[in-house]
mmCIF file of C-alpha atoms in Angstrom:
data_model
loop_
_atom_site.group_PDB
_atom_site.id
_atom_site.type_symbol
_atom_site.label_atom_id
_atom_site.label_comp_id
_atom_site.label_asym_id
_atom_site.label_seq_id
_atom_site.Cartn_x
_atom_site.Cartn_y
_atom_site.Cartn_z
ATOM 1 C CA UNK A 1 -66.683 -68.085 -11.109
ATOM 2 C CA UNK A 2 -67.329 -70.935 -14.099
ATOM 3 C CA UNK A 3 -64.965 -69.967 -16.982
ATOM 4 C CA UNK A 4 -67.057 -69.085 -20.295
ATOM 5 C CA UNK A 5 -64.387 -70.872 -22.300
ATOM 6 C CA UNK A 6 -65.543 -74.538 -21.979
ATOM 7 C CA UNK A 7 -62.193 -76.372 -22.744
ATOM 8 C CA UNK A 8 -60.537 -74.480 -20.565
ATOM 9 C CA UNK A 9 -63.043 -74.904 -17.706
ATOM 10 C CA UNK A 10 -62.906 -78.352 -18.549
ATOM 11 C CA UNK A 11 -59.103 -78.429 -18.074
ATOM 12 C CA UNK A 12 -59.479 -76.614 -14.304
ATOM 13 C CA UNK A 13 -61.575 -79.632 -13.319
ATOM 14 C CA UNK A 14 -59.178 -82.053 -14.684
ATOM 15 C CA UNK A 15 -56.407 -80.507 -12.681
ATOM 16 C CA UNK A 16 -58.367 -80.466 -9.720
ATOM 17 C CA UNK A 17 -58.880 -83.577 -9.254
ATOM 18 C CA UNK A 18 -55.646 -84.507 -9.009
ATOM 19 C CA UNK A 19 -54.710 -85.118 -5.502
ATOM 20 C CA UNK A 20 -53.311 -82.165 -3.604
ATOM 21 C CA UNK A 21 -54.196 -79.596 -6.250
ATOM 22 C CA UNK A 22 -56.634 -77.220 -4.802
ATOM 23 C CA UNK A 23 -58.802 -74.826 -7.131
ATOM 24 C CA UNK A 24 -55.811 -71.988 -7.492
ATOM 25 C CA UNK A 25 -52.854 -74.595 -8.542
ATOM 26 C CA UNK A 26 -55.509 -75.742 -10.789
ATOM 27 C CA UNK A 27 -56.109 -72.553 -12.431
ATOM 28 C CA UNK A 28 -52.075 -71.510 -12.375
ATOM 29 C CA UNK A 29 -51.228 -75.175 -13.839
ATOM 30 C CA UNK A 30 -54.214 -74.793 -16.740
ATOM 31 C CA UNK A 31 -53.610 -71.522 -17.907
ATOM 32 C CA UNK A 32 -49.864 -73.085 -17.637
ATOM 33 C CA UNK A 33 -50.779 -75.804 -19.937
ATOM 34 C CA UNK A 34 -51.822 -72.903 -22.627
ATOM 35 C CA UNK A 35 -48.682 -71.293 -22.219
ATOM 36 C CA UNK A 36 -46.412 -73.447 -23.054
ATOM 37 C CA UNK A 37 -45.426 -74.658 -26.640
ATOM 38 C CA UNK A 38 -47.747 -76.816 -28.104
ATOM 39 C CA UNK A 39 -45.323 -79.692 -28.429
ATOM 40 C CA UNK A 40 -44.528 -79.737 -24.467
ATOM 41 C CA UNK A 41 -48.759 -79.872 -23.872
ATOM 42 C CA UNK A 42 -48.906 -82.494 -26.267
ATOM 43 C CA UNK A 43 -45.669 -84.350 -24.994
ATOM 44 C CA UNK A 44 -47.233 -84.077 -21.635
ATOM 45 C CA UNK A 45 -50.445 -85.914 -22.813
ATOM 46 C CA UNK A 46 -48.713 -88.327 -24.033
ATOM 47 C CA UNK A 47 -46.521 -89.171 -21.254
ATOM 48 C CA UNK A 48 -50.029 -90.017 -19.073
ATOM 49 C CA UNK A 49 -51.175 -91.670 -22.547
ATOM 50 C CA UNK A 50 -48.035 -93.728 -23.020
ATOM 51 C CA UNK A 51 -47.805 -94.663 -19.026
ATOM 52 C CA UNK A 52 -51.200 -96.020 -18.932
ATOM 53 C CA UNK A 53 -50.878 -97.788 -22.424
ATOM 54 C CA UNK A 54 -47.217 -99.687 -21.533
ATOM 55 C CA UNK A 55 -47.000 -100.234 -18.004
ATOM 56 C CA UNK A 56 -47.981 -102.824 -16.273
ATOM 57 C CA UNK A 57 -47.976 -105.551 -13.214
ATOM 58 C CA UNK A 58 -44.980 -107.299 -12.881
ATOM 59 C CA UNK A 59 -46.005 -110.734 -13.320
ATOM 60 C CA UNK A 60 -44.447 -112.099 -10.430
ATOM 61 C CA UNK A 61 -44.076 -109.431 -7.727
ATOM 62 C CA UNK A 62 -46.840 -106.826 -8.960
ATOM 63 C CA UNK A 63 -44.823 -103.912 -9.120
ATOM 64 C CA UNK A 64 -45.122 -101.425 -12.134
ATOM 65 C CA UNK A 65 -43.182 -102.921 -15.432
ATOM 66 C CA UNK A 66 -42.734 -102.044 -19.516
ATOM 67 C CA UNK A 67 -42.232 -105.388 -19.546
ATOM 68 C CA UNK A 68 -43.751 -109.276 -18.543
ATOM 69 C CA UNK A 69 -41.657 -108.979 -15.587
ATOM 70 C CA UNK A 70 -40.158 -105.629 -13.698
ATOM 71 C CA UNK A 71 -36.230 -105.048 -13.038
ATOM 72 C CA UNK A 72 -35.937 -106.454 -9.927
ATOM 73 C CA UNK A 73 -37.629 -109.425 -10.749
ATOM 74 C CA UNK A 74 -35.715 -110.702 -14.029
ATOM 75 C CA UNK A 75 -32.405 -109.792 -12.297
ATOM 76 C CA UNK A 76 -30.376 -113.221 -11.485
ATOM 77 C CA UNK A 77 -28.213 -111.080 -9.251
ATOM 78 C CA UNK A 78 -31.337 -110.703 -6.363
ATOM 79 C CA UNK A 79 -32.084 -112.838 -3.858
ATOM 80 C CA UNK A 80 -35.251 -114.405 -5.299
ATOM 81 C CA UNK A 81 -35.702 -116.794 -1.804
ATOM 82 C CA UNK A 82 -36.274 -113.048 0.264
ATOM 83 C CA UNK A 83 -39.398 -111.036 -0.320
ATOM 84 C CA UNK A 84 -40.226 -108.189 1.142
ATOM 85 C CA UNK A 85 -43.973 -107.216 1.129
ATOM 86 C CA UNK A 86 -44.892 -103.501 0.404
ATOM 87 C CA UNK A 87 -48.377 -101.969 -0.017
ATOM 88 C CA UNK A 88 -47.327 -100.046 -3.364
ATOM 89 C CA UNK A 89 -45.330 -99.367 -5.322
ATOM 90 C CA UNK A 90 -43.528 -95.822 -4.441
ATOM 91 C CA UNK A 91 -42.346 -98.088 -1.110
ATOM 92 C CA UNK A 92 -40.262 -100.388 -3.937
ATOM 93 C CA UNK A 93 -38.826 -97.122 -4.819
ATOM 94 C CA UNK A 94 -38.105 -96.128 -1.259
ATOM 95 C CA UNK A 95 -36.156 -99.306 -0.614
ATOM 96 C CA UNK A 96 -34.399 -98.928 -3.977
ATOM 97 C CA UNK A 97 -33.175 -95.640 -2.660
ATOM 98 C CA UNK A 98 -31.136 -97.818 -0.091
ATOM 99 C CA UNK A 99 -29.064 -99.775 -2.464
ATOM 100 C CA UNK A 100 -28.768 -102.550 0.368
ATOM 101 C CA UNK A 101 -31.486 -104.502 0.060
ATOM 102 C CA UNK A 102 -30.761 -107.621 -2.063
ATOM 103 C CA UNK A 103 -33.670 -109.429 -2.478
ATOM 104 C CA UNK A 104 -37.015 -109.158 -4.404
ATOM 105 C CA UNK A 105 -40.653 -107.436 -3.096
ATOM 106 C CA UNK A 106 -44.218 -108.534 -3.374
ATOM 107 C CA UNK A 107 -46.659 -104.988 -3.795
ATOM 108 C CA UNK A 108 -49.611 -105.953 -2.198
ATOM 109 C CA UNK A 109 -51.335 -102.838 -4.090
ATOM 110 C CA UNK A 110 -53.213 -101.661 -0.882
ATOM 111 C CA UNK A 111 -53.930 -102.691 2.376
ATOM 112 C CA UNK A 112 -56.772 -104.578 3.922
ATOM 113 C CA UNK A 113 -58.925 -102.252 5.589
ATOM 114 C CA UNK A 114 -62.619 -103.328 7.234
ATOM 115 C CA UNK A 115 -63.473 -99.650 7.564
ATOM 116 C CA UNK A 116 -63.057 -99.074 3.827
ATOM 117 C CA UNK A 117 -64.381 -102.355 2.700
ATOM 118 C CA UNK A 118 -61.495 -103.787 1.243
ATOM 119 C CA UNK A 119 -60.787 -107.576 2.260
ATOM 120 C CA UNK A 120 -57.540 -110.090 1.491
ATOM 121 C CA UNK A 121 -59.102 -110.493 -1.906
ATOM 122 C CA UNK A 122 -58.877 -107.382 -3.072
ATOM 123 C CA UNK A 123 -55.411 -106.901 -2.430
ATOM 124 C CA UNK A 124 -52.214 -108.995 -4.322
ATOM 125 C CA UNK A 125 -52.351 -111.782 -1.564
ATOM 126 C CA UNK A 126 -53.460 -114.430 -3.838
ATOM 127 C CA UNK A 127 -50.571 -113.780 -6.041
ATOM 128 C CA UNK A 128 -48.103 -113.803 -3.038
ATOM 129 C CA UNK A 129 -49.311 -117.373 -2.029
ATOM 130 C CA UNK A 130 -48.941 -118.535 -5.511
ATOM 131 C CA UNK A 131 -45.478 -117.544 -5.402
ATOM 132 C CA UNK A 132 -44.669 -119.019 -2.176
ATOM 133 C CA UNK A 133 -45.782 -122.270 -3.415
ATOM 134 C CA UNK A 134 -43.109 -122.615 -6.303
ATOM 135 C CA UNK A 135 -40.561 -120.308 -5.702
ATOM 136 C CA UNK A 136 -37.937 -121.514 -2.931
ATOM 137 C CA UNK A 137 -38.418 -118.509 -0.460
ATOM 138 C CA UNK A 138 -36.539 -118.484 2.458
ATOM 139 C CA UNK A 139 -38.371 -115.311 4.058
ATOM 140 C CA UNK A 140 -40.834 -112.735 4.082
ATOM 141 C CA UNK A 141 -40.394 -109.477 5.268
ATOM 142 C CA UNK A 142 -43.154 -107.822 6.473
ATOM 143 C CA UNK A 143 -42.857 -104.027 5.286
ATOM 144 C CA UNK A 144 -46.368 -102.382 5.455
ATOM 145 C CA UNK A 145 -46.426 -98.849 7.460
ATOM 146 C CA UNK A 146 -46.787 -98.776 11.038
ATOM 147 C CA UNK A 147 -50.423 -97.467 10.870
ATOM 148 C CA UNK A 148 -54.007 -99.353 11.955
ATOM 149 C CA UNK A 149 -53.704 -100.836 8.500
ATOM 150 C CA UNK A 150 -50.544 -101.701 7.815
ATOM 151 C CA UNK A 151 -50.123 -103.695 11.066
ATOM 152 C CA UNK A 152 -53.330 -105.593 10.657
ATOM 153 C CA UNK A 153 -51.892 -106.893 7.174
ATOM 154 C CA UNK A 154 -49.085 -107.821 8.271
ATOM 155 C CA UNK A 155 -50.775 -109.270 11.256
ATOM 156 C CA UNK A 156 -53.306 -111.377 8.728
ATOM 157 C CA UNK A 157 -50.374 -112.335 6.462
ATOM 158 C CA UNK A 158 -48.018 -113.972 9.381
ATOM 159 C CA UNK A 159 -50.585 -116.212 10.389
ATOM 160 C CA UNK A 160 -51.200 -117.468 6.906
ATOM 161 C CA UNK A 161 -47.330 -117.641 5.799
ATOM 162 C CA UNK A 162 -45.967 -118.851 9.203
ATOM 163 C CA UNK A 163 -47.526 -122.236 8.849
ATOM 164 C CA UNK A 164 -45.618 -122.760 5.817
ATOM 165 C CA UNK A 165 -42.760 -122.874 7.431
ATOM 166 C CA UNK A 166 -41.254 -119.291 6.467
ATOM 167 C CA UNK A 167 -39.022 -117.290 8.188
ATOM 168 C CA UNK A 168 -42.016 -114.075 8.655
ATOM 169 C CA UNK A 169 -40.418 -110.997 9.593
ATOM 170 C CA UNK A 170 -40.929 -107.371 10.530
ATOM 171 C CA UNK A 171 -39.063 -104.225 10.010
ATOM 172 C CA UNK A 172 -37.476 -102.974 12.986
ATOM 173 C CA UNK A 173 -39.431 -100.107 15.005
ATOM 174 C CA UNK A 174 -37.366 -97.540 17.013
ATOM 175 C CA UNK A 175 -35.888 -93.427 16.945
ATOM 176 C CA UNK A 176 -35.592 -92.461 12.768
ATOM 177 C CA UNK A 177 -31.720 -91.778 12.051
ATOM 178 C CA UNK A 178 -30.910 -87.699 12.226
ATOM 179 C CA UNK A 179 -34.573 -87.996 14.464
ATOM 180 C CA UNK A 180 -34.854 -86.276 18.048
ATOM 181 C CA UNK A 181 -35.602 -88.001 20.748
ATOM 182 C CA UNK A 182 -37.931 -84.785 22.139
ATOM 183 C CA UNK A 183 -40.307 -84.892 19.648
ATOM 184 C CA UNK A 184 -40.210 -88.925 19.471
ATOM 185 C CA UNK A 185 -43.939 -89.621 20.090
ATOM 186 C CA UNK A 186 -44.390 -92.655 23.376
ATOM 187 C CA UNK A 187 -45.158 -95.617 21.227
ATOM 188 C CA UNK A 188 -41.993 -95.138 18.883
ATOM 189 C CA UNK A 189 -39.913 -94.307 22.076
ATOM 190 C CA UNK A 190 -40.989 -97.504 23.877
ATOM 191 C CA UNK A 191 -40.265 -99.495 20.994
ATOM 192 C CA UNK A 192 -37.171 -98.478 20.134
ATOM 193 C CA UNK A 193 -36.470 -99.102 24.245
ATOM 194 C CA UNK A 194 -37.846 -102.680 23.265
ATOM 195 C CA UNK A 195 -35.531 -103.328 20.453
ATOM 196 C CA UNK A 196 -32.720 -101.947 21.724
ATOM 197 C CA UNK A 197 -29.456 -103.768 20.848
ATOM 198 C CA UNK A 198 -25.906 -103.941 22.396
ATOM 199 C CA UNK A 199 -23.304 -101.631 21.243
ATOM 200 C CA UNK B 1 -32.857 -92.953 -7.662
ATOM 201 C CA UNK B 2 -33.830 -93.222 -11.131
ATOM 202 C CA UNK B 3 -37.150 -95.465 -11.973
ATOM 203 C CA UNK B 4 -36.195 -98.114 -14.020
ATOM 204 C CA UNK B 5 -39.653 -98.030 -15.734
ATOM 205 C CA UNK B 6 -39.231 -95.533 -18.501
ATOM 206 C CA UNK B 7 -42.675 -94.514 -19.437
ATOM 207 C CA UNK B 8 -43.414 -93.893 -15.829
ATOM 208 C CA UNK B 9 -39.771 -91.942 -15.495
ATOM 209 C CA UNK B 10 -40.941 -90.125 -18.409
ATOM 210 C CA UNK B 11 -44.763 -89.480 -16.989
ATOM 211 C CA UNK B 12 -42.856 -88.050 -13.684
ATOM 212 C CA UNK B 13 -40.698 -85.835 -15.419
ATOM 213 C CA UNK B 14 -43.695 -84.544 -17.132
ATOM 214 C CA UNK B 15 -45.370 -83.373 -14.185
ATOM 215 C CA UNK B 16 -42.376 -81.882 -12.418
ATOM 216 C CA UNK B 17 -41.893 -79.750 -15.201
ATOM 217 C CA UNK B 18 -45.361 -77.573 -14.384
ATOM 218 C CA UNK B 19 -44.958 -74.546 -12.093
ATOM 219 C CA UNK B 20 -45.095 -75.239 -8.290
ATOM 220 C CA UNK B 21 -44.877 -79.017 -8.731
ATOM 221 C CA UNK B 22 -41.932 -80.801 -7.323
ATOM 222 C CA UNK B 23 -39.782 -84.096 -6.912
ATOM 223 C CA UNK B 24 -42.302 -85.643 -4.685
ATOM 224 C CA UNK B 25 -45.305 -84.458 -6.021
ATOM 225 C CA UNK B 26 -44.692 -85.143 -9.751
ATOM 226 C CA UNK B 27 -43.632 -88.543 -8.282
ATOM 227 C CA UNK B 28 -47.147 -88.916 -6.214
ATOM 228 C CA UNK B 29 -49.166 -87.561 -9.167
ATOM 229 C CA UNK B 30 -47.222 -89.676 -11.519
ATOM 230 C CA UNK B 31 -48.238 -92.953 -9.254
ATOM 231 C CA UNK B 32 -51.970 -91.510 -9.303
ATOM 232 C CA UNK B 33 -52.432 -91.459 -12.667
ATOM 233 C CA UNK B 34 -51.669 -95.204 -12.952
ATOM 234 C CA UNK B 35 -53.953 -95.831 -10.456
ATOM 235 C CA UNK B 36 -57.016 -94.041 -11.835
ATOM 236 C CA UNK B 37 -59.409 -96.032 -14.161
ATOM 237 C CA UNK B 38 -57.978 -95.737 -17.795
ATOM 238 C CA UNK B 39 -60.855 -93.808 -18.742
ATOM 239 C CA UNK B 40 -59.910 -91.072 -16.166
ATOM 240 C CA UNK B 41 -56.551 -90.695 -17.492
ATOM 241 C CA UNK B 42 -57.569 -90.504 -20.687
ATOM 242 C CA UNK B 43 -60.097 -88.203 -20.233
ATOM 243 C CA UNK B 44 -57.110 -86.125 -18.327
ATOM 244 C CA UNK B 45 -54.954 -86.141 -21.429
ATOM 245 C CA UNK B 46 -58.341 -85.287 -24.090
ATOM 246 C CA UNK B 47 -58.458 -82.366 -22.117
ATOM 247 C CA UNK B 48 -55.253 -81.089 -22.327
ATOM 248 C CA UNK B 49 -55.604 -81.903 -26.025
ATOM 249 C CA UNK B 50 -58.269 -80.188 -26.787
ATOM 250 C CA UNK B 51 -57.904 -77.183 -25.022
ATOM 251 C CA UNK B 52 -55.033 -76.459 -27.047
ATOM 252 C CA UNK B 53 -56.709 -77.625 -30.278
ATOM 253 C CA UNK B 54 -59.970 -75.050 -29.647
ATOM 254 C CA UNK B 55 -58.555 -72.429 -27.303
ATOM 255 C CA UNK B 56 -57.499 -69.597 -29.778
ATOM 256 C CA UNK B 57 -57.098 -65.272 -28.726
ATOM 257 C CA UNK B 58 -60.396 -63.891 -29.281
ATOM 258 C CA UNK B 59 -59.532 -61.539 -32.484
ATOM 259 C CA UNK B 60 -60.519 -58.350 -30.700
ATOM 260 C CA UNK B 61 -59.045 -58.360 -27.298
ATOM 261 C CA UNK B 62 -56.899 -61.512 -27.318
ATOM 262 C CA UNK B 63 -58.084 -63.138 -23.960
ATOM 263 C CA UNK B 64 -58.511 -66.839 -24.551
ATOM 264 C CA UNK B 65 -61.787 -67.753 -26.385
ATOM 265 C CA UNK B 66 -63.345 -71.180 -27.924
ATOM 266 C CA UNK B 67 -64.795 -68.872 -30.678
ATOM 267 C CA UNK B 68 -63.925 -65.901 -33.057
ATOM 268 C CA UNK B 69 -64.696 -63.530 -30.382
ATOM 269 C CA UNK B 70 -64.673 -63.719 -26.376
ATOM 270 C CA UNK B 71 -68.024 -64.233 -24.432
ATOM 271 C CA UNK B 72 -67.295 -60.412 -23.429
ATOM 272 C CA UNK B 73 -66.535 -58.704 -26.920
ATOM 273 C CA UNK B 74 -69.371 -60.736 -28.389
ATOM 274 C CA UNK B 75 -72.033 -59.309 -25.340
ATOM 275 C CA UNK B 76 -74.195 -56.245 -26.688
ATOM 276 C CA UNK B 77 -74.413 -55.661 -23.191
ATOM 277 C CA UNK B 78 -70.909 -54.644 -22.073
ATOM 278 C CA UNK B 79 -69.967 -51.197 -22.615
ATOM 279 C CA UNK B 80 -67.843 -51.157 -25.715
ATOM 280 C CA UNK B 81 -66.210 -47.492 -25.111
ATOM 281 C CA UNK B 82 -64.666 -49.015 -21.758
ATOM 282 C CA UNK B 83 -61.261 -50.984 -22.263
ATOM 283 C CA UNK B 84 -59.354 -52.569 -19.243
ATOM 284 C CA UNK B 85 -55.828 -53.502 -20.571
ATOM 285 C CA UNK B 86 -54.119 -56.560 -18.122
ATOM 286 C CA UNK B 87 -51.608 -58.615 -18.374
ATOM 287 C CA UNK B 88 -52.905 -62.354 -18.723
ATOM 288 C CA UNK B 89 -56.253 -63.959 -18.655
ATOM 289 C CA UNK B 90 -56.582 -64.478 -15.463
ATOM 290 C CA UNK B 91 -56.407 -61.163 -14.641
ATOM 291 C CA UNK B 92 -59.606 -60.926 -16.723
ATOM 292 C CA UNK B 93 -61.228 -63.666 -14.541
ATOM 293 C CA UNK B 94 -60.211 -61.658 -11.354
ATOM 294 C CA UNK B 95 -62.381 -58.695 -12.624
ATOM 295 C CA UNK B 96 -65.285 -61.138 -14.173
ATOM 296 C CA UNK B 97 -65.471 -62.105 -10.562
ATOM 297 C CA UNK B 98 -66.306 -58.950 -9.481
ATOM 298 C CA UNK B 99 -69.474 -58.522 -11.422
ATOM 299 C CA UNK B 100 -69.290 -55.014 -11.318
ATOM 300 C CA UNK B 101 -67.564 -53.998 -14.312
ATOM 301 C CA UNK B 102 -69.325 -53.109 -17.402
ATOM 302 C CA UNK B 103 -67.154 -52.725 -19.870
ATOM 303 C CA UNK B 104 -64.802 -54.945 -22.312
ATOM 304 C CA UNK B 105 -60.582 -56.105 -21.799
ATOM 305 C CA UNK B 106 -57.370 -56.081 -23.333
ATOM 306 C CA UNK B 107 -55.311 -59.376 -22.613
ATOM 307 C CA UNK B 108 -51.687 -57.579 -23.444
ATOM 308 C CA UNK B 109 -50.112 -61.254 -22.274
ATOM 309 C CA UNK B 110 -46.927 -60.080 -20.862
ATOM 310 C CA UNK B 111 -45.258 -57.073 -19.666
ATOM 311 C CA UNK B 112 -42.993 -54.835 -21.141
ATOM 312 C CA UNK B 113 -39.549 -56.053 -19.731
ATOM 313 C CA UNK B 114 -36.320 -54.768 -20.685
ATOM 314 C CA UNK B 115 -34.405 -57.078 -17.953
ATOM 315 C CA UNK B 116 -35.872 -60.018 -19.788
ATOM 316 C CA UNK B 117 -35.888 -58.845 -23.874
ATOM 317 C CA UNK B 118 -39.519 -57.922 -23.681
ATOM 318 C CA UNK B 119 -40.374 -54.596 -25.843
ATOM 319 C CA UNK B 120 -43.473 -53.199 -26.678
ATOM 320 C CA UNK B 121 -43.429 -55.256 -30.049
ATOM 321 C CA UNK B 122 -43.869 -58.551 -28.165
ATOM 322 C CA UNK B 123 -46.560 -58.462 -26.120
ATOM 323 C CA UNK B 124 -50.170 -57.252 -27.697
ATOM 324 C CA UNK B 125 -49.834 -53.631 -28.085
ATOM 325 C CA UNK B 126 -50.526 -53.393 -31.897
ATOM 326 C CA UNK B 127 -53.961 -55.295 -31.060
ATOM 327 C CA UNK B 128 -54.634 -52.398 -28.957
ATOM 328 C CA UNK B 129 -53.659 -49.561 -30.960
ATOM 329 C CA UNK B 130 -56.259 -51.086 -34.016
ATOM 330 C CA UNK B 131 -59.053 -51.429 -31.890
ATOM 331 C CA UNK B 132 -58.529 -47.731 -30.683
ATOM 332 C CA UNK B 133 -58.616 -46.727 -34.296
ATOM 333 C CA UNK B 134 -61.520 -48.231 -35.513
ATOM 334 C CA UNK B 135 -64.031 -48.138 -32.316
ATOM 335 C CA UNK B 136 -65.007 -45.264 -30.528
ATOM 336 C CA UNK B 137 -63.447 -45.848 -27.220
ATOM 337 C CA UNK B 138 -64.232 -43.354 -24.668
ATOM 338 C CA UNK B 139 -61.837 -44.521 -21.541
ATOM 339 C CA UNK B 140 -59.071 -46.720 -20.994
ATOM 340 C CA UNK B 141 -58.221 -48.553 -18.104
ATOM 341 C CA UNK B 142 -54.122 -49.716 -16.584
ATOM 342 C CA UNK B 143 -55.073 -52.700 -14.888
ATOM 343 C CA UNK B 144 -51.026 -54.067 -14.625
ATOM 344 C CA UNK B 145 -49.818 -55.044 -11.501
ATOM 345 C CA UNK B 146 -48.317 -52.952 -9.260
ATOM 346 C CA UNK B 147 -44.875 -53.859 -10.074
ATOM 347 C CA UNK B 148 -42.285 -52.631 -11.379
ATOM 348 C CA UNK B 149 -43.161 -53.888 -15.331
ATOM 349 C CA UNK B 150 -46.388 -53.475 -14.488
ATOM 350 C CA UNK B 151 -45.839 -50.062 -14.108
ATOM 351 C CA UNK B 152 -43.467 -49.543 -16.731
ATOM 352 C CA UNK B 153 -45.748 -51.094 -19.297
ATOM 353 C CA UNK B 154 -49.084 -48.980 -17.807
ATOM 354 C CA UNK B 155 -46.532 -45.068 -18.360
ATOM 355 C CA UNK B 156 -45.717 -46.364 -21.649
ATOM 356 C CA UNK B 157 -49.015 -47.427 -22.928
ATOM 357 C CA UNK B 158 -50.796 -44.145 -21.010
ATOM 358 C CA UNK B 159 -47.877 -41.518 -23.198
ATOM 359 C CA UNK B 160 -49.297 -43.239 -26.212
ATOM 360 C CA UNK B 161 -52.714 -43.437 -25.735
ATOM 361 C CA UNK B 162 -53.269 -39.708 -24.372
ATOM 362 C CA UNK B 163 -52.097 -38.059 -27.477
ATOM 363 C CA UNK B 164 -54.971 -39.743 -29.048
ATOM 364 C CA UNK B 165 -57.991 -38.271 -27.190
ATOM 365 C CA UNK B 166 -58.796 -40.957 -24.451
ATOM 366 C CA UNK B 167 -59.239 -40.774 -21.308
ATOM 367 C CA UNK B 168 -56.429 -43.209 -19.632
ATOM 368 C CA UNK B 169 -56.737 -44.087 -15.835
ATOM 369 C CA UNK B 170 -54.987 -46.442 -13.661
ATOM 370 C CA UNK B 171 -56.664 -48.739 -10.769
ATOM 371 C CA UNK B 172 -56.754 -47.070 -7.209
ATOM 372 C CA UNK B 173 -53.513 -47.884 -4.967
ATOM 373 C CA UNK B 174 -54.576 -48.338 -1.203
ATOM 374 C CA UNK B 175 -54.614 -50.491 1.519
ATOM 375 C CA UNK B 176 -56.781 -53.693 0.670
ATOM 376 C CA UNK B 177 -60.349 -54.666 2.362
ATOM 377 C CA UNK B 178 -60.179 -56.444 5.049
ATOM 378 C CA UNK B 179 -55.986 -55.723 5.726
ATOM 379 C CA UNK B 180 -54.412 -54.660 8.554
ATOM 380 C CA UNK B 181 -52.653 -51.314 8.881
ATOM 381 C CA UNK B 182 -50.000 -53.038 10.385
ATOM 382 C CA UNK B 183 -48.963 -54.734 7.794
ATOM 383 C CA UNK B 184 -49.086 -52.504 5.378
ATOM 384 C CA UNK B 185 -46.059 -51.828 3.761
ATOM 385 C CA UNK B 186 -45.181 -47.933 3.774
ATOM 386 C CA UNK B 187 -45.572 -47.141 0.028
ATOM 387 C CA UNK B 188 -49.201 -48.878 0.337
ATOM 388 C CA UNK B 189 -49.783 -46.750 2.753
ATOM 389 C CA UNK B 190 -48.681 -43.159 0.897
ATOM 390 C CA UNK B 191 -50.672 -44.189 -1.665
ATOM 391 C CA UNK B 192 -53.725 -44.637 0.574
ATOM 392 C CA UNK B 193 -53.107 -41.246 1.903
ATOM 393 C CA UNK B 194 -52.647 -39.545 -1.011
ATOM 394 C CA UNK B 195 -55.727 -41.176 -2.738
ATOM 395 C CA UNK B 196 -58.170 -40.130 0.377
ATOM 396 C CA UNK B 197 -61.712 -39.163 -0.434
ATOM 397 C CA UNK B 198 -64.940 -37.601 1.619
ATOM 398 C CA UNK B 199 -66.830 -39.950 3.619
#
């Protein structure tokens, strides 16, 4: 059923087509929206206001900044000769998380992907390459997830950093940590068999 | 791990404040909304704007309206002398959906709630009460949940209302369309029981 009360119908469809919001959470989180004090609505447009205003690409690595250049990147404590290439930039935040990795990324903002029509130009390689050229860089890690996608980009960018004489690497496949080996699928098994190291 | 981009820290805290949305997901939607084409976010934002700039209570039976009056209170059409009283707005939409009911609503927007501070005072009983006064209102409905306010609110409303002529009935109890016996739980199911008619 269409709502009679246009602004708020208009408001459904704006939830909705946020990813993973299906027509009831778009309802619940509308009707939420009118609910609430009118200073949290208004704080809450202008938190998506304010993000899209203030941040943007990092001008060296292409992850989200407030500023010309992100964290990471204007931090003389990193290793600026190790890069490790991600496809966005919630996988920055992943490795973050570890609080072992010392070096600095490259966010490739997508993957290259024939099916979908998106080539190496459409992607942050161009910007990588420019940075390999004047920075020092000692390696590239190649961190793009193991699917169809992921591998083929890595696969693309080897062969076009390897010639430069850079260290290319991979991360490690295998068993994930707290994992069980009964529901490991074959592939991920095999590897980890593969890669296996001595004790 | 903390982002060390405030405006999108901000923009994630945002989202994980609304009901049913958490860590990851305000983190995911967060990330989506920078990727969108400004206009989209901003169009996102204008609508959460401006439904809380037009969307007022509709001045006779307080569901949400654009206008003075509701698209129902302002229909010649709907029976008048017909009053379902429920709890929120959507409730109203649940019934709207039916397209079998004739007459108009009362949005009461809350329950009568003792556990949490919530007397009669607070939620939109006095609305009621005028409207009874000055139409001539021939039957009204209980349409609160079956729960425990619900219920509360529905006895206390119905004691007050009777005294004043009306005719004040509650929605049937019974086993839902298309349930399973089974699962019925065993109050449902005295209810259904007790409520049997003639085939």
């Amino acid at each position: 059923m269409a709502y009679n009360v246009a602004p708020l119908q208009k408001l459904i469809e704006q939830f909705e087509r946020l990813p993973g919001i299906g027509r009831k959470s778009a309802q619940r989180l509308a009707f939420h929206m009118l609910d609430v004090p009118r200073e949290r609505a208004e704080e809450f447009a202008g938190a998506i206001l304010d993000a899209r205003r203030l941040i943007k690409k990092c001008a060296v690595c292409q992850n989200l900044a407030d500023s010309e250049l992100c964290p990471v990147c204007s931090d003389p404590k990193r290793d600026h000769s190790l890069i490790c290439v991600v496809e966005d930039p919630q996988d920055v935040v992943a490795f973050e998380r570890t609080r072992e990795y010392p070096g600095t990324y490259h966010v490739l903002h997508g993957l290259i992907s024939p099916m979908e029509g998106v080539g190496p130009d459409q992607i942050c390689i161009r910007e990588l390459l420019v940075r390999l050229q004047g920075d020092e860089v000692r390696e590239v890690i190649m961190a793009t997830n193991p699917t169809v996608e992921g591998e083929a980009t890595a696969m693309y960018l080897a062969r076009l950093l390897k010639p430069m004489g850079l260290r290319v690497t991979r991360l490690a496949y295998g068993i994930p940590v707290g994992g069980s080996l009964e529901y490991a699928d074959e592939v991920t098994l095999f590897r980890a068999l593969e890669g296996r190291s001595e004790i």
